[in-house]
Coordinates of C-alpha atoms and ligand atoms in Angstrom, one line a residue:
M1116 CA 93.8 46.4 92.9
R1117 CA 90.7 47.7 91.0
T1118 CA 90.0 46.9 87.7
T1119 CA 86.6 48.1 86.0
P1120 CA 84.7 46.3 83.6
N1121 CA 84.5 48.7 80.5
S1122 CA 80.4 48.0 80.7
S1123 CA 80.2 50.5 83.0
R1124 CA 81.4 53.1 80.4
G1125 CA 78.0 52.8 79.2
T1126 CA 79.6 52.2 75.7
S1127 CA 76.6 50.4 74.7
G1128 CA 72.2 50.7 74.5
Q1129 CA 72.6 53.7 71.1
P1130 CA 70.9 52.5 68.2
G1131 CA 72.1 53.7 65.1
G1132 CA 73.9 57.9 64.4
L1133 CA 75.3 59.8 66.8
P1134 CA 72.1 60.9 68.7
A1135 CA 71.5 65.1 69.5
H1136 CA 73.0 64.4 73.8
A1137 CA 75.7 62.7 72.3
L1138 CA 77.2 65.6 70.1
S1139 CA 76.0 67.8 72.7
G1140 CA 78.2 65.6 75.5
I1141 CA 81.1 66.2 72.6
V1142 CA 80.9 69.8 72.9
G1143 CA 80.8 70.1 76.5
L1144 CA 83.9 68.1 76.7
L1145 CA 85.8 69.8 74.3
L1146 CA 84.9 72.6 76.0
F1147 CA 85.5 71.6 79.1
A1148 CA 88.6 70.6 77.4
F1149 CA 89.2 74.7 76.5
L1150 CA 88.8 76.0 79.8
T1151 CA 91.1 73.7 81.7
V1152 CA 93.8 74.7 79.3
S1153 CA 93.5 78.0 78.9
Y1154 CA 92.6 78.0 83.4
A1155 CA 96.3 76.0 83.3
Q1156 CA 97.9 78.0 81.4
R1157 CA 97.6 81.0 83.9
A1158 CA 97.7 78.8 87.0
V1159 CA 101.0 79.6 89.3
P1160 CA 103.6 77.2 88.4
S1161 CA 105.7 75.2 91.2
G1162 CA 108.8 75.8 92.9
E1163 CA 110.7 73.2 91.7
E1164 CA 109.0 73.8 87.8
V1165 CA 110.9 76.8 88.1
Y1166 CA 114.1 76.3 88.9
V1167 CA 114.3 73.0 87.4
D1168 CA 112.3 72.4 84.2
R1169 CA 112.0 77.0 83.2
L1170 CA 115.7 78.3 84.6
G1171 CA 117.7 75.2 85.3
C1172 CA 119.0 76.3 88.5
W1173 CA 119.7 73.4 89.4
N1174 CA 122.7 73.0 86.5
C1175 CA 124.9 74.4 89.2
H1176 CA 122.9 74.2 92.8
G1177 CA 121.6 71.0 92.0
T1178 CA 118.2 69.8 91.8
T1179 CA 116.6 70.6 95.4
G1180 CA 119.6 74.0 95.1
Q1181 CA 121.2 71.5 98.4
G1182 CA 125.0 72.3 95.8
A1183 CA 126.0 69.9 93.2
G1184 CA 129.1 69.4 92.7
G1185 CA 130.3 71.5 95.6
G1186 CA 128.4 74.0 94.3
V1187 CA 127.0 77.0 96.4
V1188 CA 124.5 75.5 98.2
L1189 CA 121.0 77.8 98.1
T1190 CA 118.8 75.7 100.9
K1191 CA 117.5 78.6 103.4
T1192 CA 119.5 80.6 102.1
P1193 CA 120.2 83.4 104.3
L1194 CA 119.6 85.7 101.8
A1195 CA 116.7 88.3 102.0
L1196 CA 114.6 88.3 98.8
R1197 CA 116.1 92.2 98.0
K1198 CA 119.1 90.3 98.3
F1199 CA 119.0 87.4 96.0
V1200 CA 117.5 88.9 93.0
S1201 CA 120.3 91.3 92.9
Y1202 CA 122.6 88.4 93.2
V1203 CA 120.7 86.5 89.8
R1204 CA 120.8 89.8 87.8
L1205 CA 123.1 91.2 88.2
P1206 CA 126.6 88.1 90.1
S1207 CA 129.7 89.7 91.1
K1208 CA 131.0 86.1 90.2
E1209 CA 131.5 83.1 87.9
M1210 CA 127.2 82.8 87.8
P1211 CA 126.1 84.1 84.6
P1212 CA 123.2 86.7 84.6
F1213 CA 119.4 86.3 84.5
A1214 CA 117.4 88.7 82.8
P1215 CA 114.3 89.6 83.6
I1216 CA 113.6 88.3 80.1
M1217 CA 115.3 84.9 81.1
A1218 CA 113.7 85.1 84.5
S1219 CA 110.6 87.5 86.2
D1220 CA 110.8 89.0 89.2
A1221 CA 107.4 86.5 90.3
E1222 CA 109.7 83.7 89.1
L1223 CA 112.7 84.7 90.9
A1224 CA 110.2 85.0 94.3
I1225 CA 108.6 81.5 93.6
V1226 CA 111.6 79.8 93.8
Y1227 CA 113.1 81.6 96.7
R1228 CA 109.7 80.9 98.2
W1229 CA 109.9 77.0 97.5
L1230 CA 114.2 77.9 98.5
D1231 CA 112.8 78.1 102.1
G1232 CA 113.9 81.2 102.1
S1233 CA 114.9 82.7 105.7
E1234 CA 112.4 85.8 104.9
A1235 CA 109.2 84.6 104.8
V1236 CA 107.6 85.6 100.9
K1237 CA 104.7 85.3 100.2
A1238 CA 105.0 83.4 96.1
P1239 CA 104.0 85.0 93.8
P1240 CA 103.9 88.7 94.6
A1241 CA 100.4 90.2 94.2
I1242 CA 102.1 93.3 92.6
T1243 CA 104.2 93.4 89.9
V1244 CA 106.9 96.2 89.6
D1245 CA 108.0 97.2 85.7
L1246 CA 110.9 99.2 86.1
K1247 CA 112.2 101.1 82.6
S1248 CA 115.3 103.3 83.1
S1249 CA 116.7 105.6 80.3
A1250 CA 118.9 104.0 77.9
A1251 CA 122.9 103.6 79.4
A1252 CA 123.8 106.4 80.0
R1253 CA 127.8 108.5 80.1
T1254 CA 130.2 110.2 82.7
G1255 CA 131.4 111.8 79.6
G1256 CA 134.7 111.7 82.4
Q1257 CA 133.1 112.5 85.4
A1258 CA 132.4 110.4 88.4
S1259 CA 128.9 109.9 87.8
A1260 CA 126.3 110.2 85.3
E1261 CA 122.5 110.3 85.7
V1262 CA 120.0 107.8 85.3
S1263 CA 116.2 107.9 85.5
V1264 CA 114.3 105.3 86.3
E1265 CA 109.9 104.8 85.0
L1266 CA 108.5 102.6 88.1
I1267 CA 104.5 100.9 87.2
A1268 CA 103.2 98.8 90.2
R1269 CA 100.1 96.9 88.9
V1270 CA 98.6 94.0 90.7
A1271 CA 99.3 90.3 89.4
E1272 CA 97.2 88.1 87.1
T1273 CA 97.7 85.7 89.1
A1274 CA 96.4 87.4 92.8
L1275 CA 93.4 87.3 94.7
P1276 CA 91.9 90.1 95.3
S1277 CA 92.9 89.9 99.1
D1278 CA 96.4 89.5 98.6
V1279 CA 96.5 93.1 97.8
P1280 CA 96.4 95.4 100.6
V1281 CA 95.3 98.9 100.0
A1282 CA 97.5 101.5 97.7
A1283 CA 97.5 103.9 101.3
S1284 CA 98.8 101.2 103.4
L1285 CA 101.8 100.4 100.8
G1286 CA 104.9 101.8 100.1
Y1287 CA 107.9 100.8 99.0
R1288 CA 111.2 100.0 99.6
V1289 CA 114.1 100.5 97.2
T1290 CA 117.9 99.0 97.4
L1291 CA 121.0 99.5 94.8
T1292 CA 124.1 96.7 94.9
S1293 CA 126.8 97.4 93.0
D1294 CA 128.5 94.6 90.1
A1295 CA 131.1 93.9 93.0
G1296 CA 127.4 92.6 95.0
A1297 CA 128.4 96.0 97.5
P1298 CA 125.8 97.7 98.5
L1299 CA 125.5 101.6 97.6
A1300 CA 125.5 103.5 101.2
N1301 CA 124.2 106.4 102.3
H1302 CA 123.9 107.0 98.3
A1303 CA 121.0 109.9 97.3
V1304 CA 118.0 109.4 95.0
E1305 CA 114.7 110.9 93.8
Y1306 CA 112.2 109.7 93.7
Q1307 CA 108.7 111.6 92.0
R1308 CA 105.7 110.4 92.5
A1309 CA 102.8 109.1 91.2
G1310 CA 101.0 112.5 89.2
R1311 CA 103.2 114.9 90.5
N1312 CA 105.9 117.3 89.4
D1313 CA 108.2 117.7 92.5
W1314 CA 111.2 115.3 93.7
S1315 CA 111.7 114.3 97.3
K1316 CA 115.1 113.0 97.8
F1317 CA 116.0 110.0 100.0
T1318 CA 119.2 109.1 100.8
T1319 CA 120.1 104.3 101.2
D1320 CA 121.4 103.1 104.6
E1321 CA 124.7 100.5 105.1
H1322 CA 122.7 98.1 103.1
G1323 CA 122.0 100.3 100.1
E1324 CA 118.0 100.1 100.6
A1325 CA 115.6 103.4 101.7
L1326 CA 112.2 102.7 102.9
L1327 CA 109.8 105.2 101.1
G1328 CA 107.3 104.7 103.6
A1329 CA 102.9 105.1 103.2
D1330 CA 102.7 108.2 102.9
R1331 CA 105.3 107.9 99.5
G1332 CA 102.0 106.8 98.1
V1333 CA 102.3 103.3 95.7
V1334 CA 99.4 103.9 92.8
L1335 CA 98.6 100.7 91.6
A1336 CA 97.7 101.2 87.5
K1337 CA 94.1 99.8 86.2
A1338 CA 94.7 98.7 82.5
G1339 CA 94.7 101.5 80.2
Q1340 CA 96.1 104.0 83.0
T1341 CA 99.4 103.1 82.7
D1342 CA 100.2 107.4 82.0
K1343 CA 98.6 108.3 85.8
A1344 CA 100.2 105.6 87.8
R1345 CA 104.0 106.1 86.3
A1346 CA 107.4 106.7 89.1
R1347 CA 110.2 107.7 89.2
L1348 CA 113.0 107.9 90.8
R1349 CA 116.1 109.2 89.4
T1350 CA 120.2 108.6 90.6
A1351 CA 123.6 110.0 89.7
L1352 CA 125.3 106.3 88.9
P1353 CA 129.5 105.2 88.6
A1354 CA 130.5 103.4 85.7
G1355 CA 129.5 100.0 85.4
K1356 CA 126.4 98.0 85.9
T1357 CA 124.1 98.3 89.4
A1358 CA 120.9 96.4 89.9
L1359 CA 117.9 98.0 91.7
V1360 CA 115.4 96.5 93.1
V1361 CA 112.3 97.9 93.9
E1362 CA 110.0 96.0 96.1
T1363 CA 106.1 97.1 97.1
L1364 CA 105.4 96.5 101.4
D1365 CA 102.1 96.6 102.9
Y1366 CA 102.7 99.0 106.2
T1367 CA 98.7 97.6 107.8
A1368 CA 101.2 96.2 110.3
P1369 CA 104.6 99.0 110.1
A1370 CA 105.9 96.9 112.6
N1371 CA 105.8 93.6 110.4
L1372 CA 106.1 95.2 107.4
V1373 CA 105.4 92.2 104.0
V1374 CA 106.4 92.6 100.1
V1375 CA 103.7 92.6 98.6
G1376 CA 105.7 93.1 95.5
I1377 CA 108.6 93.5 93.3
G1378 CA 110.4 94.3 90.3
S1379 CA 114.4 94.2 89.4
A1380 CA 116.9 96.3 86.7
I1381 CA 120.1 96.7 85.6
L1382 CA 120.9 100.1 85.4
R1383 CA 124.4 101.2 83.2
V1384 CA 127.0 103.6 83.0
E1385 CA 129.5 103.5 80.4
Ligands
HEC273 C1 126.7 78.1 85.3 C2 126.5 77.6 86.4 C3 125.0 78.4 87.5 C4 123.7 78.4 87.3 C5 122.8 78.4 85.4 C6 122.8 79.6 87.9 N1 123.8 79.2 89.3 FE1 123.8 80.7 91.2 N2 125.8 81.2 91.5 C7 127.0 79.8 90.7 C8 127.9 79.9 91.4 C9 129.2 79.3 91.1 C10 128.0 80.5 92.4 C11 128.9 81.7 93.0 C12 129.1 82.9 93.0 C13 129.6 82.2 91.9 O1 130.7 82.6 92.0 O2 129.0 84.0 91.1 C14 126.2 80.5 92.3 C15 125.4 81.8 93.6 C16 124.1 82.0 93.7 C17 123.7 83.5 94.8 C18 124.4 84.0 95.5 C19 124.4 83.0 96.4 C20 124.7 83.4 98.2 O3 124.6 82.9 99.1 O4 126.2 84.3 98.2 C21 122.4 82.8 93.8 C22 121.2 83.3 95.1 C23 122.1 82.2 93.6 N3 123.4 81.8 92.9 C24 121.3 81.8 92.2 C25 120.4 81.4 91.5 C26 118.7 81.0 90.8 C27 118.0 81.5 90.7 C28 119.7 80.4 89.4 C29 119.1 80.1 88.6 C30 118.0 81.4 88.2 C31 120.7 80.1 89.3 N4 122.1 81.0 90.6 C32 121.6 80.0 88.0 C33 126.5 79.3 89.3 C34 125.7 79.2 88.8

């Protein structure tokens, strides 16, 4: 065991008053404390902090995701990140839903990575995808109603410049899941890229997913320039809730797409 003698702290030998260099030392210490605090606020929390302290997932899934009291195991979940996020937003059974205001997409990505999910995910994602949907659409007696969504991608505050691929090699993947947990397969969706007036059409596959590809142009918003970066999606949905997840993918190596951004929203039709 090591002990530090008090005399080594150099408190002796200051004759009377508070000398100028001591004062500047105190100011320096305060400044240091301030910088440390503001740095800590921007630092990325650990998966354990988010899972245990912030979101309380441990109450039902155990402190390490091992499944508490016969509950569901989350460790090494076979779900892809987009399905994991879809489930947390719109659970189909007993679990209470977590809205983005309670658990951000970045926080869910951090938790997913900490749980050692099956998909290799960099967390937090380098790109934030903000999705804003129109107010609950009404079917008015029809089978479905059109819902439109605004989509803005921007570099996350926590991202290092080296984590952000050039915009030209970024593309979107759209995933739609029903409130029963089923993929919205073969579902038609329209897309309007940022700064354009024309719409293009695509259809989801059997997993409720569609790749929009790098050529569909992801525009990253700069501060104060969100208008120019606003893309749009629209689709006809049946009554009920639908989970929408939009990821930004790095197409630099097309055979090995990397998820670099994620955003989610619940779309409502009455
Ligand atoms: C009040 C209890 C409760 C809380 C809190 C809770 N869950 Fe769940 N979760 C469940 C139950 C129960 C299931 C099993 C399916 C169901 O009944 O919805 C489940 C299922 C899941 C699934 C689907 C697993 C699969 O393999 O299909 C995921 C993912 C999940 N939870 C993630 C989370 C995360 C992340 C949090 C924290 C933000 C969380 N849960 C908080 C109770 C909870």
